[in-house]
Coordinates of C-alpha atoms in Angstrom, one line a residue:
X250 CA -6.4 -15.0 9.4
X251 CA -4.2 -17.1 11.4
X252 CA -3.2 -18.9 8.3
X253 CA -2.2 -15.2 6.8
X254 CA -0.3 -14.0 9.9
X255 CA 1.7 -17.6 10.2
X256 CA 2.6 -16.6 6.4
X257 CA 3.3 -13.3 7.2
X258 CA 6.0 -14.5 10.1
X259 CA 7.5 -16.8 7.4
X260 CA 8.2 -14.3 4.9
X261 CA 10.1 -11.7 7.7
X262 CA 12.0 -14.6 9.0
X263 CA 13.1 -15.6 5.1
X264 CA 13.8 -12.3 3.9
X265 CA 12.9 -9.1 2.7
X266 CA 16.0 -7.5 1.0
X267 CA 17.0 -5.7 4.1
X268 CA 17.6 -8.8 5.8
X269 CA 18.6 -11.3 2.9
X270 CA 22.2 -11.7 1.7
X271 CA 22.7 -12.9 -2.0
X272 CA 24.8 -16.2 -2.4
X273 CA 28.0 -13.3 -3.4
X274 CA 26.3 -10.7 -1.3
X275 CA 24.2 -7.8 -2.5
X276 CA 25.6 -5.5 -5.2
X277 CA 24.1 -2.0 -4.5
X278 CA 26.3 -0.2 -7.0
X279 CA 23.3 1.1 -9.2
X280 CA 21.3 2.1 -6.0
X281 CA 21.5 4.9 -3.7
X282 CA 20.1 5.5 -0.5
X283 CA 18.4 8.4 1.6
X284 CA 20.0 9.6 5.1
X285 CA 16.8 9.7 6.6
X286 CA 14.1 7.4 6.4
X287 CA 11.3 8.3 3.5
X288 CA 8.2 8.3 5.7
X289 CA 5.8 6.6 4.3
X290 CA 7.5 5.4 1.0
X291 CA 7.2 1.4 0.0
X292 CA 10.9 0.9 0.5
X293 CA 10.6 -2.9 -0.9
X294 CA 8.0 -5.7 -2.1
X295 CA 8.2 -9.3 -1.2
X296 CA 5.8 -11.9 -3.5
X297 CA 4.9 -14.6 -1.2
X298 CA 3.6 -17.6 -3.2
X299 CA 3.6 -21.5 -3.0
X300 CA 5.1 -21.8 -6.7
X301 CA 8.4 -19.5 -6.7
X302 CA 9.6 -21.2 -9.8
X303 CA 6.4 -20.4 -11.9
X304 CA 6.7 -16.8 -10.3
X305 CA 10.0 -16.3 -11.5
X306 CA 9.1 -17.4 -15.1
X307 CA 6.4 -15.0 -15.0
X308 CA 8.1 -11.9 -14.0
X309 CA 11.1 -12.5 -16.1
X310 CA 9.0 -13.0 -19.2
X311 CA 6.8 -10.2 -18.8
X312 CA 9.5 -7.6 -17.1
X313 CA 12.5 -9.0 -18.3
X314 CA 13.6 -9.6 -14.5
X315 CA 16.7 -11.3 -13.7
X316 CA 16.8 -13.3 -10.2
X317 CA 19.6 -14.0 -7.7
X318 CA 19.2 -16.5 -4.9
X319 CA 19.5 -15.5 -1.3
X320 CA 20.6 -17.1 1.9
X321 CA 18.8 -16.3 5.3
X322 CA 19.1 -19.3 7.1
X323 CA 15.4 -20.2 7.3
X324 CA 14.1 -23.2 5.4
X325 CA 12.1 -21.7 3.3
X326 CA 13.5 -20.2 -0.3
X327 CA 14.0 -16.5 -1.1
X328 CA 15.1 -14.9 -4.2
X329 CA 15.7 -11.2 -4.9
X330 CA 14.5 -9.8 -8.3
X331 CA 16.8 -7.2 -10.4
X332 CA 15.3 -4.7 -13.0
X333 CA 18.5 -3.7 -15.0
X334 CA 20.8 -2.5 -11.8
X335 CA 18.5 -2.2 -9.2
X336 CA 16.7 -4.7 -6.8
X337 CA 13.2 -4.2 -7.0
X338 CA 11.3 -7.3 -5.1
X339 CA 11.6 -10.4 -3.3
X340 CA 9.9 -13.9 -3.9
X341 CA 9.5 -15.8 -1.1
X342 CA 8.3 -19.5 -0.9
X343 CA 5.8 -20.4 1.6
X344 CA 4.4 -23.9 2.0
X345 CA 0.8 -24.6 0.1
X346 CA -1.8 -24.1 2.8
X347 CA -3.1 -27.8 4.1
X348 CA -6.9 -26.7 2.4
X349 CA -5.6 -26.2 -0.8
X350 CA -6.3 -22.6 -1.2
X351 CA -4.2 -20.1 -2.8
X352 CA -2.4 -17.4 -0.6
X353 CA 0.2 -15.9 -3.1
X354 CA -0.2 -11.9 -2.8
X355 CA 2.4 -8.7 -3.2
X356 CA 3.3 -7.2 0.1
X357 CA 4.8 -4.2 0.6
X358 CA 6.8 -2.6 3.3
X359 CA 6.1 0.8 4.3
X360 CA 9.1 3.0 5.9
X361 CA 8.6 4.3 9.2
X362 CA 10.7 6.4 12.0
X363 CA 9.8 3.8 14.5
X364 CA 8.6 0.6 13.6
X365 CA 7.7 -0.7 17.3
X366 CA 5.8 2.9 18.1
X367 CA 4.3 2.4 14.8
X368 CA 2.9 -1.2 15.4
X369 CA 1.7 0.0 19.0
X370 CA -0.1 2.7 17.3
X371 CA -1.8 0.4 14.8
X372 CA -2.9 -1.9 17.9
X373 CA -4.4 1.5 19.7
X374 CA -6.3 2.5 16.5
X375 CA -7.6 -1.1 15.9
X376 CA -5.5 -2.9 14.0
X377 CA -3.6 -6.0 14.9
X378 CA -0.4 -7.7 14.6
X379 CA 0.7 -9.9 12.1
X380 CA 4.1 -10.3 12.7
X381 CA 6.1 -8.4 15.6
X382 CA 8.6 -6.2 15.5
X383 CA 12.1 -7.9 15.2
X384 CA 15.8 -6.8 13.8
X385 CA 17.1 -8.0 11.0
X386 CA 20.9 -7.2 9.7
X387 CA 20.3 -3.8 8.1
X388 CA 17.4 -2.9 9.9
X389 CA 14.2 -3.6 12.0
X390 CA 10.7 -4.7 10.2
X391 CA 7.1 -6.1 11.3
X392 CA 3.7 -6.2 9.8
X393 CA 0.3 -5.3 10.9
X394 CA -3.3 -5.8 9.5
X395 CA -5.3 -3.0 9.6
X396 CA -9.2 -2.4 10.3
X397 CA -10.7 -3.9 7.5
X398 CA -7.9 -7.1 7.4
X399 CA -5.3 -5.6 4.7
X400 CA -2.0 -6.4 5.4
X401 CA 1.0 -4.1 5.2
X402 CA 4.7 -4.4 6.2
X403 CA 6.8 -1.8 8.2
X404 CA 10.5 -1.3 7.9
X405 CA 13.1 1.1 9.3
X406 CA 16.8 0.8 7.4
X407 CA 19.7 1.0 9.3
X408 CA 21.7 2.0 5.7
X409 CA 18.8 4.5 4.5
X410 CA 15.6 4.2 2.3
X411 CA 16.4 3.6 -1.6
X412 CA 15.9 7.1 -2.5
X413 CA 13.4 8.6 -5.2
X414 CA 16.0 8.7 -8.3
X415 CA 17.0 4.7 -7.1
X416 CA 13.4 3.9 -7.8
X417 CA 12.3 6.0 -10.2
X418 CA 9.1 5.2 -12.1
X419 CA 10.1 2.9 -15.0
X420 CA 8.8 0.0 -17.3
X421 CA 9.1 -3.2 -15.1
X422 CA 9.5 -1.4 -11.7
X423 CA 6.9 -0.9 -8.8
X424 CA 5.5 2.6 -9.5
X425 CA 2.9 3.2 -7.3
X426 CA 0.9 1.4 -4.3
X427 CA -2.7 1.7 -3.5
X428 CA -5.1 0.4 -0.5
X429 CA -8.4 -0.9 -1.8
X430 CA -10.5 -0.3 0.8
X431 CA -14.5 -0.3 1.8
X432 CA -14.1 2.7 4.3
X433 CA -11.7 5.6 2.3
X434 CA -12.5 7.6 5.8
X435 CA -11.8 5.1 8.6
X436 CA -9.0 3.9 6.2
X437 CA -7.3 7.5 6.1
X438 CA -7.1 8.1 9.7
X439 CA -5.6 4.8 10.4
X440 CA -2.8 4.9 8.4
X441 CA -2.2 8.9 9.2
X442 CA -1.7 7.5 13.0
X443 CA 0.4 4.3 12.2
X444 CA 2.8 6.2 9.6
X445 CA 2.6 9.8 10.2
X446 CA 1.0 10.4 6.4
X447 CA -0.4 14.0 5.3
X448 CA -3.4 13.4 3.3
X449 CA -4.5 15.2 0.3
X450 CA -7.5 15.0 -1.9
X451 CA -7.7 15.3 -5.7
X452 CA -10.6 14.7 -8.2
X453 CA -10.1 12.7 -11.5
X454 CA -12.1 10.6 -13.2
X455 CA -14.4 8.3 -11.3
X456 CA -14.5 11.2 -8.3
X457 CA -12.3 12.1 -5.3
X458 CA -9.2 10.4 -4.7
X459 CA -7.1 10.1 -1.5
X460 CA -3.4 10.4 -1.6
X461 CA -1.2 9.8 1.6
X462 CA 2.0 11.2 1.6
X463 CA 5.1 12.9 3.6
X464 CA 7.0 16.1 3.4
X465 CA 5.2 17.0 0.2
X466 CA 5.6 13.7 -1.4
X467 CA 2.6 11.4 -2.5
X468 CA 3.5 8.0 -1.2
X469 CA 0.3 5.8 -1.5
X470 CA -3.5 6.3 -2.5
X471 CA -6.7 5.1 -1.4
X472 CA -9.1 3.8 -3.7
X473 CA -13.0 3.3 -2.6
X474 CA -13.3 -0.9 -3.5
X475 CA -15.4 -0.8 -6.5
X476 CA -16.1 -4.7 -6.6
X477 CA -17.3 -6.0 -3.8
X478 CA -16.3 -9.6 -4.5
X479 CA -12.8 -8.3 -3.6
X480 CA -11.5 -7.6 0.0
X481 CA -9.6 -4.9 1.3
X482 CA -5.9 -5.4 -0.1
X483 CA -2.9 -3.2 -1.0
X484 CA -2.6 -3.2 -4.7
X485 CA 0.8 -3.0 -6.4
X486 CA 1.1 -1.3 -9.6
X487 CA 4.2 -1.8 -12.3
X488 CA 4.9 0.2 -15.0
X489 CA 4.5 -0.9 -18.5
X490 CA 4.7 0.6 -21.8
X491 CA 1.2 -0.7 -23.0
X492 CA -1.2 -2.0 -20.5
X493 CA -3.6 -3.7 -22.9
X494 CA -0.5 -5.6 -24.7
X495 CA 1.2 -6.3 -21.3
X496 CA -2.0 -7.7 -20.0
X497 CA -2.0 -10.1 -23.2
X498 CA 1.6 -11.0 -22.5
X499 CA 0.8 -12.0 -18.9
X500 CA -1.9 -14.2 -20.1
X501 CA 0.2 -15.6 -22.5
X502 CA 2.7 -16.2 -19.9
X503 CA 0.0 -18.3 -17.5
X504 CA -1.5 -15.5 -15.8
X505 CA -5.1 -14.6 -15.9
X506 CA -6.7 -10.9 -16.8
X507 CA -9.4 -9.8 -14.1
X508 CA -9.8 -6.1 -15.4
X509 CA -8.7 -5.6 -18.8
X510 CA -7.7 -2.4 -20.4
X511 CA -10.3 -0.4 -21.4
X512 CA -11.5 3.2 -22.0
X513 CA -14.1 2.9 -19.2
X514 CA -11.1 2.1 -16.4
X515 CA -8.7 5.1 -16.1
X516 CA -9.1 6.1 -20.0
X517 CA -7.6 2.5 -20.7
X518 CA -4.2 2.9 -19.1
X519 CA -4.5 0.3 -16.7
X520 CA -5.5 -3.3 -16.4
X521 CA -5.4 -5.8 -13.2
X522 CA -4.0 -9.2 -13.8
X523 CA -3.4 -12.4 -11.6
X524 CA 0.0 -14.2 -12.1
X525 CA 0.1 -18.0 -12.4
X526 CA 0.3 -18.1 -8.4
X527 CA -2.8 -16.2 -7.9
X528 CA -0.9 -13.0 -7.0
X529 CA -3.1 -9.8 -7.8
X530 CA -0.9 -6.7 -9.8
X531 CA -1.6 -3.6 -11.6
X532 CA -0.3 -3.0 -14.9
X533 CA 0.1 0.7 -15.5
X534 CA 1.2 2.5 -18.4
X535 CA 4.4 4.4 -17.7
X536 CA 6.2 6.5 -20.6
X537 CA 7.6 9.1 -19.0

């Protein structure tokens, strides 16, 4: 956990679209932003990895992303990924852990009204602080660890959050975020208090599913952990035209298929893979 907190701090100091500038300045012409924070929305995602070059080759080959180096004054390299005319994610280079273990993972950032208040609430609700709240050029950010050990970023943007038209689901873009949890009830109450989520239950194949949202819009989901070997973690879903084909392509690019697309898993519409650096991601059919 100490290592994880250290590396999350590196993420916040190195970049995040809200805090970095590209070498020519970020081109936001293809994006629009809300007047008010879109509470609970994952407004940015960072891939934290020991091998950014391998990650860039993988995601360029899988999603067609292009990359631009960013300057933030830190010693760790940072690049931002673009899908079409929209910035979609950052890639943060971190030093390999001394023990040789793999750290790479995706880290979402949820929009909150007040970062400091959300951090304080998380502590009172049983969580801990991974990276203390700090100002960055375009906002304020922090990262917390929930009661089960899952880490999530918090952000408040000074220029507004990327609106829902800008981040509309499409192949090659983030389309959903889901917490894999061992205790849905505890996790629901924790994030309701910290972020200000509303809670909605739905029935789907496999049983009841918990949706967390705000102002009538579902923002993230909670999934009861079906794989005992997996520790609680926030999963990032990416849209693809065909989950099975995309998983095969991911494997060809050096990734690993962990849960293949099959009729028993959401009617074959999704697959779980690890990229070449070990980060988990979900490939989900999206044709609308």
